[in-house]
């Protein structure tokens, strides 16, 4: 997390365009239906073109399951941004409360949009930022829209099937 990002979510955008670094999977969360609590997993199977087995978007029970064009196979968020949210605004989120599937550490996810990357042996392509929405605010009962703007992770398409586990490397491919 860059020091000034806690004050203004857009200030480190130029730094993100450089080297996103290499990270690790710190958390995995899925849920079978929208609005249900996310459940922590040690590992999960990713299915190319579909999503994470047992997750709401794999099962087509998620809020946005009917919108196939937005690459909602898997969502990721940086642990550093969750920590910055707590430090900068006092809003503390427990693991999984962000509603993102994969929590990473050590990699700038915003810099991956439009690029391919690998999580363990699973190849993905980052499609777009995963901005916070009113549904998240309503579920959490916490005012996260503004503090998480441009910092709430990304959506990615799963290009190859395989297993993702806690501790797996997250590596940029192209």
mmCIF file of N, CA and C in Angstrom, residues 51-146:
data_model
loop_
_atom_site.group_PDB
_atom_site.id
_atom_site.type_symbol
_atom_site.label_atom_id
_atom_site.label_comp_id
_atom_site.label_asym_id
_atom_site.label_seq_id
_atom_site.Cartn_x
_atom_site.Cartn_y
_atom_site.Cartn_z
ATOM 1 N N UNK A 51 -15.844 -20.289 -13.485
ATOM 2 C CA UNK A 51 -15.643 -19.684 -12.174
ATOM 3 C C UNK A 51 -15.051 -20.662 -11.189
ATOM 4 N N UNK A 52 -15.207 -20.351 -9.916
ATOM 5 C CA UNK A 52 -14.704 -21.196 -8.838
ATOM 6 C C UNK A 52 -15.811 -22.150 -8.405
ATOM 7 N N UNK A 53 -15.505 -23.448 -8.396
ATOM 8 C CA UNK A 53 -16.512 -24.444 -8.013
ATOM 9 C C UNK A 53 -17.142 -24.073 -6.672
ATOM 10 N N UNK A 54 -18.443 -24.230 -6.598
ATOM 11 C CA UNK A 54 -19.260 -23.966 -5.416
ATOM 12 C C UNK A 54 -19.505 -22.488 -5.148
ATOM 13 N N UNK A 55 -18.930 -21.584 -5.959
ATOM 14 C CA UNK A 55 -19.168 -20.157 -5.753
ATOM 15 C C UNK A 55 -20.440 -19.723 -6.479
ATOM 16 N N UNK A 56 -21.021 -18.632 -6.042
ATOM 17 C CA UNK A 56 -22.290 -18.141 -6.583
ATOM 18 C C UNK A 56 -22.260 -17.868 -8.077
ATOM 19 N N UNK A 57 -21.130 -17.424 -8.616
ATOM 20 C CA UNK A 57 -21.086 -17.145 -10.060
ATOM 21 C C UNK A 57 -20.861 -18.419 -10.871
ATOM 22 N N UNK A 58 -20.198 -19.392 -10.303
ATOM 23 C CA UNK A 58 -20.088 -20.720 -10.916
ATOM 24 C C UNK A 58 -21.476 -21.365 -10.975
ATOM 25 N N UNK A 59 -22.227 -21.220 -9.887
ATOM 26 C CA UNK A 59 -23.560 -21.818 -9.770
ATOM 27 C C UNK A 59 -24.654 -20.970 -10.426
ATOM 28 N N UNK A 60 -24.288 -19.769 -10.870
ATOM 29 C CA UNK A 60 -25.219 -18.825 -11.515
ATOM 30 C C UNK A 60 -26.299 -18.343 -10.548
ATOM 31 N N UNK A 61 -25.932 -18.185 -9.263
ATOM 32 C CA UNK A 61 -26.862 -17.683 -8.258
ATOM 33 C C UNK A 61 -26.434 -16.329 -7.699
ATOM 34 N N UNK A 62 -25.412 -15.710 -8.304
ATOM 35 C CA UNK A 62 -24.925 -14.414 -7.853
ATOM 36 C C UNK A 62 -25.796 -13.272 -8.354
ATOM 37 N N UNK A 63 -25.674 -12.134 -7.717
ATOM 38 C CA UNK A 63 -26.453 -10.950 -8.083
ATOM 39 C C UNK A 63 -26.320 -10.613 -9.557
ATOM 40 N N UNK A 64 -25.118 -10.733 -10.100
ATOM 41 C CA UNK A 64 -24.864 -10.332 -11.487
ATOM 42 C C UNK A 64 -24.637 -11.528 -12.412
ATOM 43 N N UNK A 65 -25.163 -12.688 -12.059
ATOM 44 C CA UNK A 65 -24.935 -13.901 -12.854
ATOM 45 C C UNK A 65 -25.460 -13.802 -14.278
ATOM 46 N N UNK A 66 -26.465 -12.983 -14.510
ATOM 47 C CA UNK A 66 -27.028 -12.856 -15.858
ATOM 48 C C UNK A 66 -26.174 -12.002 -16.782
ATOM 49 N N UNK A 67 -25.164 -11.323 -16.227
ATOM 50 C CA UNK A 67 -24.316 -10.430 -17.018
ATOM 51 C C UNK A 67 -23.029 -11.166 -17.387
ATOM 52 N N UNK A 68 -23.079 -11.975 -18.450
ATOM 53 C CA UNK A 68 -21.943 -12.813 -18.847
ATOM 54 C C UNK A 68 -20.768 -12.030 -19.405
ATOM 55 N N UNK A 69 -20.979 -10.812 -19.831
ATOM 56 C CA UNK A 69 -19.926 -10.102 -20.547
ATOM 57 C C UNK A 69 -18.890 -9.429 -19.646
ATOM 58 N N UNK A 70 -19.058 -9.468 -18.341
ATOM 59 C CA UNK A 70 -18.144 -8.693 -17.507
ATOM 60 C C UNK A 70 -17.031 -9.495 -16.847
ATOM 61 N N UNK A 71 -16.830 -10.754 -17.208
ATOM 62 C CA UNK A 71 -15.698 -11.512 -16.692
ATOM 63 C C UNK A 71 -15.736 -11.730 -15.202
ATOM 64 N N UNK A 72 -16.851 -12.149 -14.691
ATOM 65 C CA UNK A 72 -17.025 -12.305 -13.258
ATOM 66 C C UNK A 72 -16.686 -13.726 -12.798
ATOM 67 N N UNK A 73 -15.720 -14.376 -13.436
ATOM 68 C CA UNK A 73 -15.346 -15.739 -13.043
ATOM 69 C C UNK A 73 -14.722 -15.759 -11.656
ATOM 70 N N UNK A 74 -13.860 -14.783 -11.381
ATOM 71 C CA UNK A 74 -13.176 -14.706 -10.092
ATOM 72 C C UNK A 74 -12.893 -13.237 -9.785
ATOM 73 N N UNK A 75 -12.979 -12.887 -8.503
ATOM 74 C CA UNK A 75 -12.657 -11.530 -8.073
ATOM 75 C C UNK A 75 -11.502 -11.588 -7.084
ATOM 76 N N UNK A 76 -10.671 -10.551 -7.118
ATOM 77 C CA UNK A 76 -9.495 -10.486 -6.251
ATOM 78 C C UNK A 76 -9.435 -9.128 -5.571
ATOM 79 N N UNK A 77 -8.834 -9.074 -4.393
ATOM 80 C CA UNK A 77 -8.601 -7.824 -3.683
ATOM 81 C C UNK A 77 -7.278 -7.932 -2.936
ATOM 82 N N UNK A 78 -6.602 -6.792 -2.773
ATOM 83 C CA UNK A 78 -5.329 -6.748 -2.051
ATOM 84 C C UNK A 78 -5.568 -6.665 -0.543
ATOM 85 N N UNK A 79 -4.878 -7.487 0.216
ATOM 86 C CA UNK A 79 -4.932 -7.405 1.677
ATOM 87 C C UNK A 79 -4.487 -6.024 2.134
ATOM 88 N N UNK A 80 -3.533 -5.443 1.422
ATOM 89 C CA UNK A 80 -3.024 -4.121 1.787
ATOM 90 C C UNK A 80 -4.117 -3.056 1.712
ATOM 91 N N UNK A 81 -5.039 -3.193 0.765
ATOM 92 C CA UNK A 81 -6.127 -2.214 0.645
ATOM 93 C C UNK A 81 -7.151 -2.381 1.764
ATOM 94 N N UNK A 82 -7.386 -3.606 2.190
ATOM 95 C CA UNK A 82 -8.286 -3.841 3.324
ATOM 96 C C UNK A 82 -7.684 -3.224 4.586
ATOM 97 N N UNK A 83 -6.375 -3.387 4.758
ATOM 98 C CA UNK A 83 -5.680 -2.806 5.908
ATOM 99 C C UNK A 83 -5.682 -1.283 5.838
ATOM 100 N N UNK A 84 -5.514 -0.724 4.635
ATOM 101 C CA UNK A 84 -5.528 0.732 4.458
ATOM 102 C C UNK A 84 -6.912 1.303 4.759
ATOM 103 N N UNK A 85 -7.957 0.562 4.423
ATOM 104 C CA UNK A 85 -9.320 0.988 4.732
ATOM 105 C C UNK A 85 -9.478 1.146 6.241
ATOM 106 N N UNK A 86 -9.001 0.174 6.995
ATOM 107 C CA UNK A 86 -9.087 0.236 8.458
ATOM 108 C C UNK A 86 -8.257 1.390 9.008
ATOM 109 N N UNK A 87 -7.041 1.545 8.496
ATOM 110 C CA UNK A 87 -6.154 2.599 8.988
ATOM 111 C C UNK A 87 -6.652 3.993 8.615
ATOM 112 N N UNK A 88 -7.188 4.144 7.401
ATOM 113 C CA UNK A 88 -7.574 5.464 6.916
ATOM 114 C C UNK A 88 -8.964 5.910 7.311
ATOM 115 N N UNK A 89 -9.882 4.963 7.471
ATOM 116 C CA UNK A 89 -11.268 5.355 7.743
ATOM 117 C C UNK A 89 -11.844 4.711 9.001
ATOM 118 N N UNK A 90 -11.099 3.772 9.581
ATOM 119 C CA UNK A 90 -11.595 3.082 10.762
ATOM 120 C C UNK A 90 -12.594 1.976 10.453
ATOM 121 N N UNK A 91 -12.831 1.715 9.159
ATOM 122 C CA UNK A 91 -13.763 0.654 8.772
ATOM 123 C C UNK A 91 -12.993 -0.660 8.704
ATOM 124 N N UNK A 92 -13.306 -1.558 9.612
ATOM 125 C CA UNK A 92 -12.612 -2.841 9.690
ATOM 126 C C UNK A 92 -13.485 -3.910 9.027
ATOM 127 N N UNK A 93 -12.898 -4.619 8.077
ATOM 128 C CA UNK A 93 -13.595 -5.709 7.403
ATOM 129 C C UNK A 93 -12.930 -7.030 7.761
ATOM 130 N N UNK A 94 -13.732 -7.989 8.151
ATOM 131 C CA UNK A 94 -13.236 -9.335 8.432
ATOM 132 C C UNK A 94 -12.925 -10.031 7.110
ATOM 133 N N UNK A 95 -12.082 -11.063 7.145
ATOM 134 C CA UNK A 95 -11.798 -11.801 5.913
ATOM 135 C C UNK A 95 -13.095 -12.255 5.235
ATOM 136 N N UNK A 96 -13.193 -12.025 3.948
ATOM 137 C CA UNK A 96 -14.368 -12.416 3.185
ATOM 138 C C UNK A 96 -15.462 -11.375 3.121
ATOM 139 N N UNK A 97 -15.447 -10.384 4.007
ATOM 140 C CA UNK A 97 -16.503 -9.369 3.983
ATOM 141 C C UNK A 97 -16.469 -8.502 2.726
ATOM 142 N N UNK A 98 -15.358 -8.446 2.055
ATOM 143 C CA UNK A 98 -15.293 -7.656 0.821
ATOM 144 C C UNK A 98 -16.080 -8.312 -0.299
ATOM 145 N N UNK A 99 -16.458 -9.573 -0.126
ATOM 146 C CA UNK A 99 -17.184 -10.374 -1.125
ATOM 147 C C UNK A 99 -16.304 -10.723 -2.313
ATOM 148 N N UNK A 100 -14.984 -10.575 -2.190
ATOM 149 C CA UNK A 100 -14.053 -10.964 -3.240
ATOM 150 C C UNK A 100 -13.598 -12.390 -2.956
ATOM 151 N N UNK A 101 -13.303 -13.140 -4.034
ATOM 152 C CA UNK A 101 -12.927 -14.544 -3.876
ATOM 153 C C UNK A 101 -11.508 -14.747 -3.370
ATOM 154 N N UNK A 102 -10.573 -13.983 -3.906
ATOM 155 C CA UNK A 102 -9.156 -14.198 -3.605
ATOM 156 C C UNK A 102 -8.581 -12.930 -2.981
ATOM 157 N N UNK A 103 -7.967 -13.072 -1.818
ATOM 158 C CA UNK A 103 -7.244 -11.963 -1.201
ATOM 159 C C UNK A 103 -5.762 -12.203 -1.448
ATOM 160 N N UNK A 104 -5.095 -11.173 -1.999
ATOM 161 C CA UNK A 104 -3.674 -11.287 -2.331
ATOM 162 C C UNK A 104 -2.848 -10.377 -1.435
ATOM 163 N N UNK A 105 -1.556 -10.603 -1.443
ATOM 164 C CA UNK A 105 -0.614 -9.703 -0.778
ATOM 165 C C UNK A 105 0.616 -9.584 -1.667
ATOM 166 N N UNK A 106 1.091 -8.339 -1.833
ATOM 167 C CA UNK A 106 2.350 -8.109 -2.532
ATOM 168 C C UNK A 106 2.245 -7.799 -4.010
ATOM 169 N N UNK A 107 1.046 -7.679 -4.552
ATOM 170 C CA UNK A 107 0.889 -7.386 -5.977
ATOM 171 C C UNK A 107 -0.151 -6.285 -6.149
ATOM 172 N N UNK A 108 0.129 -5.338 -7.038
ATOM 173 C CA UNK A 108 -0.787 -4.227 -7.323
ATOM 174 C C UNK A 108 -1.806 -4.690 -8.359
ATOM 175 N N UNK A 109 -2.974 -5.057 -7.914
ATOM 176 C CA UNK A 109 -3.993 -5.629 -8.791
ATOM 177 C C UNK A 109 -4.499 -4.644 -9.843
ATOM 178 N N UNK A 110 -4.636 -3.369 -9.510
ATOM 179 C CA UNK A 110 -5.125 -2.399 -10.494
ATOM 180 C C UNK A 110 -4.255 -2.381 -11.743
ATOM 181 N N UNK A 111 -2.977 -2.670 -11.589
ATOM 182 C CA UNK A 111 -2.044 -2.660 -12.723
ATOM 183 C C UNK A 111 -2.239 -3.856 -13.647
ATOM 184 N N UNK A 112 -3.058 -4.809 -13.252
ATOM 185 C CA UNK A 112 -3.246 -6.017 -14.057
ATOM 186 C C UNK A 112 -4.370 -5.910 -15.077
ATOM 187 N N UNK A 113 -5.215 -4.893 -14.995
ATOM 188 C CA UNK A 113 -6.356 -4.791 -15.912
ATOM 189 C C UNK A 113 -5.863 -4.852 -17.358
ATOM 190 N N UNK A 114 -6.455 -5.786 -18.119
ATOM 191 C CA UNK A 114 -6.061 -5.995 -19.513
ATOM 192 C C UNK A 114 -4.874 -6.926 -19.680
ATOM 193 N N UNK A 115 -4.368 -7.454 -18.575
ATOM 194 C CA UNK A 115 -3.181 -8.319 -18.634
ATOM 195 C C UNK A 115 -3.517 -9.729 -18.162
ATOM 196 N N UNK A 116 -2.679 -10.666 -18.600
ATOM 197 C CA UNK A 116 -2.804 -12.050 -18.138
ATOM 198 C C UNK A 116 -1.892 -12.255 -16.938
ATOM 199 N N UNK A 117 -2.350 -13.115 -16.046
ATOM 200 C CA UNK A 117 -1.566 -13.442 -14.857
ATOM 201 C C UNK A 117 -1.918 -14.863 -14.446
ATOM 202 N N UNK A 118 -1.109 -15.398 -13.566
ATOM 203 C CA UNK A 118 -1.296 -16.766 -13.102
ATOM 204 C C UNK A 118 -1.454 -16.764 -11.588
ATOM 205 N N UNK A 119 -2.423 -17.533 -11.115
ATOM 206 C CA UNK A 119 -2.594 -17.786 -9.681
ATOM 207 C C UNK A 119 -2.295 -19.264 -9.507
ATOM 208 N N UNK A 120 -1.151 -19.599 -8.932
ATOM 209 C CA UNK A 120 -0.731 -20.997 -8.902
ATOM 210 C C UNK A 120 -0.573 -21.459 -10.334
ATOM 211 N N UNK A 121 -1.282 -22.512 -10.734
ATOM 212 C CA UNK A 121 -1.207 -23.024 -12.108
ATOM 213 C C UNK A 121 -2.348 -22.515 -12.987
ATOM 214 N N UNK A 122 -3.222 -21.669 -12.443
ATOM 215 C CA UNK A 122 -4.415 -21.203 -13.157
ATOM 216 C C UNK A 122 -4.130 -19.874 -13.853
ATOM 217 N N UNK A 123 -4.313 -19.859 -15.177
ATOM 218 C CA UNK A 123 -4.105 -18.618 -15.932
ATOM 219 C C UNK A 123 -5.410 -17.833 -15.989
ATOM 220 N N UNK A 124 -5.291 -16.518 -15.772
ATOM 221 C CA UNK A 124 -6.446 -15.624 -15.764
ATOM 222 C C UNK A 124 -6.137 -14.382 -16.586
ATOM 223 N N UNK A 125 -7.173 -13.636 -16.921
ATOM 224 C CA UNK A 125 -7.007 -12.327 -17.548
ATOM 225 C C UNK A 125 -7.860 -11.323 -16.784
ATOM 226 N N UNK A 126 -7.214 -10.270 -16.300
ATOM 227 C CA UNK A 126 -7.918 -9.223 -15.559
ATOM 228 C C UNK A 126 -8.753 -8.400 -16.530
ATOM 229 N N UNK A 127 -10.048 -8.311 -16.275
ATOM 230 C CA UNK A 127 -10.979 -7.661 -17.190
ATOM 231 C C UNK A 127 -11.250 -6.214 -16.794
ATOM 232 N N UNK A 128 -11.528 -5.983 -15.518
ATOM 233 C CA UNK A 128 -11.852 -4.631 -15.070
ATOM 234 C C UNK A 128 -11.749 -4.545 -13.558
ATOM 235 N N UNK A 129 -11.690 -3.296 -13.063
ATOM 236 C CA UNK A 129 -11.725 -3.096 -11.626
ATOM 237 C C UNK A 129 -13.073 -3.572 -11.103
ATOM 238 N N UNK A 130 -13.067 -4.048 -9.890
ATOM 239 C CA UNK A 130 -14.292 -4.515 -9.235
ATOM 240 C C UNK A 130 -14.655 -3.470 -8.180
ATOM 241 N N UNK A 131 -15.343 -2.434 -8.626
ATOM 242 C CA UNK A 131 -15.676 -1.320 -7.743
ATOM 243 C C UNK A 131 -16.714 -1.746 -6.703
ATOM 244 N N UNK A 132 -16.686 -1.100 -5.537
ATOM 245 C CA UNK A 132 -17.701 -1.409 -4.531
ATOM 246 C C UNK A 132 -19.074 -0.965 -5.036
ATOM 247 N N UNK A 133 -20.122 -1.623 -4.571
ATOM 248 C CA UNK A 133 -21.476 -1.302 -5.027
ATOM 249 C C UNK A 133 -22.397 -1.122 -3.818
ATOM 250 N N UNK A 134 -23.579 -0.619 -4.087
ATOM 251 C CA UNK A 134 -24.552 -0.395 -3.018
ATOM 252 C C UNK A 134 -24.953 -1.708 -2.351
ATOM 253 N N UNK A 135 -24.976 -2.800 -3.106
ATOM 254 C CA UNK A 135 -25.281 -4.106 -2.501
ATOM 255 C C UNK A 135 -24.292 -4.432 -1.385
ATOM 256 N N UNK A 136 -23.005 -4.126 -1.609
ATOM 257 C CA UNK A 136 -21.979 -4.376 -0.596
ATOM 258 C C UNK A 136 -22.237 -3.516 0.639
ATOM 259 N N UNK A 137 -22.545 -2.244 0.430
ATOM 260 C CA UNK A 137 -22.851 -1.343 1.546
ATOM 261 C C UNK A 137 -24.043 -1.878 2.336
ATOM 262 N N UNK A 138 -25.084 -2.289 1.629
ATOM 263 C CA UNK A 138 -26.288 -2.804 2.291
ATOM 264 C C UNK A 138 -26.000 -4.084 3.081
ATOM 265 N N UNK A 139 -25.204 -4.985 2.507
ATOM 266 C CA UNK A 139 -24.864 -6.238 3.194
ATOM 267 C C UNK A 139 -24.030 -5.991 4.448
ATOM 268 N N UNK A 140 -23.044 -5.088 4.328
ATOM 269 C CA UNK A 140 -22.121 -4.834 5.430
ATOM 270 C C UNK A 140 -22.683 -3.882 6.476
ATOM 271 N N UNK A 141 -23.531 -2.960 6.021
ATOM 272 C CA UNK A 141 -23.974 -1.900 6.921
ATOM 273 C C UNK A 141 -22.839 -0.948 7.253
ATOM 274 N N UNK A 142 -21.879 -0.846 6.335
ATOM 275 C CA UNK A 142 -20.709 0.025 6.527
ATOM 276 C C UNK A 142 -20.532 0.893 5.281
ATOM 277 N N UNK A 143 -20.168 2.164 5.456
ATOM 278 C CA UNK A 143 -20.046 3.093 4.324
ATOM 279 C C UNK A 143 -18.736 2.907 3.542
ATOM 280 N N UNK A 144 -18.660 1.862 2.736
ATOM 281 C CA UNK A 144 -17.405 1.533 2.049
ATOM 282 C C UNK A 144 -17.311 2.049 0.612
ATOM 283 N N UNK A 145 -18.393 2.620 0.063
ATOM 284 C CA UNK A 145 -18.360 3.033 -1.346
ATOM 285 C C UNK A 145 -17.204 3.977 -1.654
ATOM 286 N N UNK A 146 -17.138 5.104 -0.974
ATOM 287 C CA UNK A 146 -16.091 6.089 -1.269
ATOM 288 C C UNK A 146 -14.695 5.602 -0.860
#
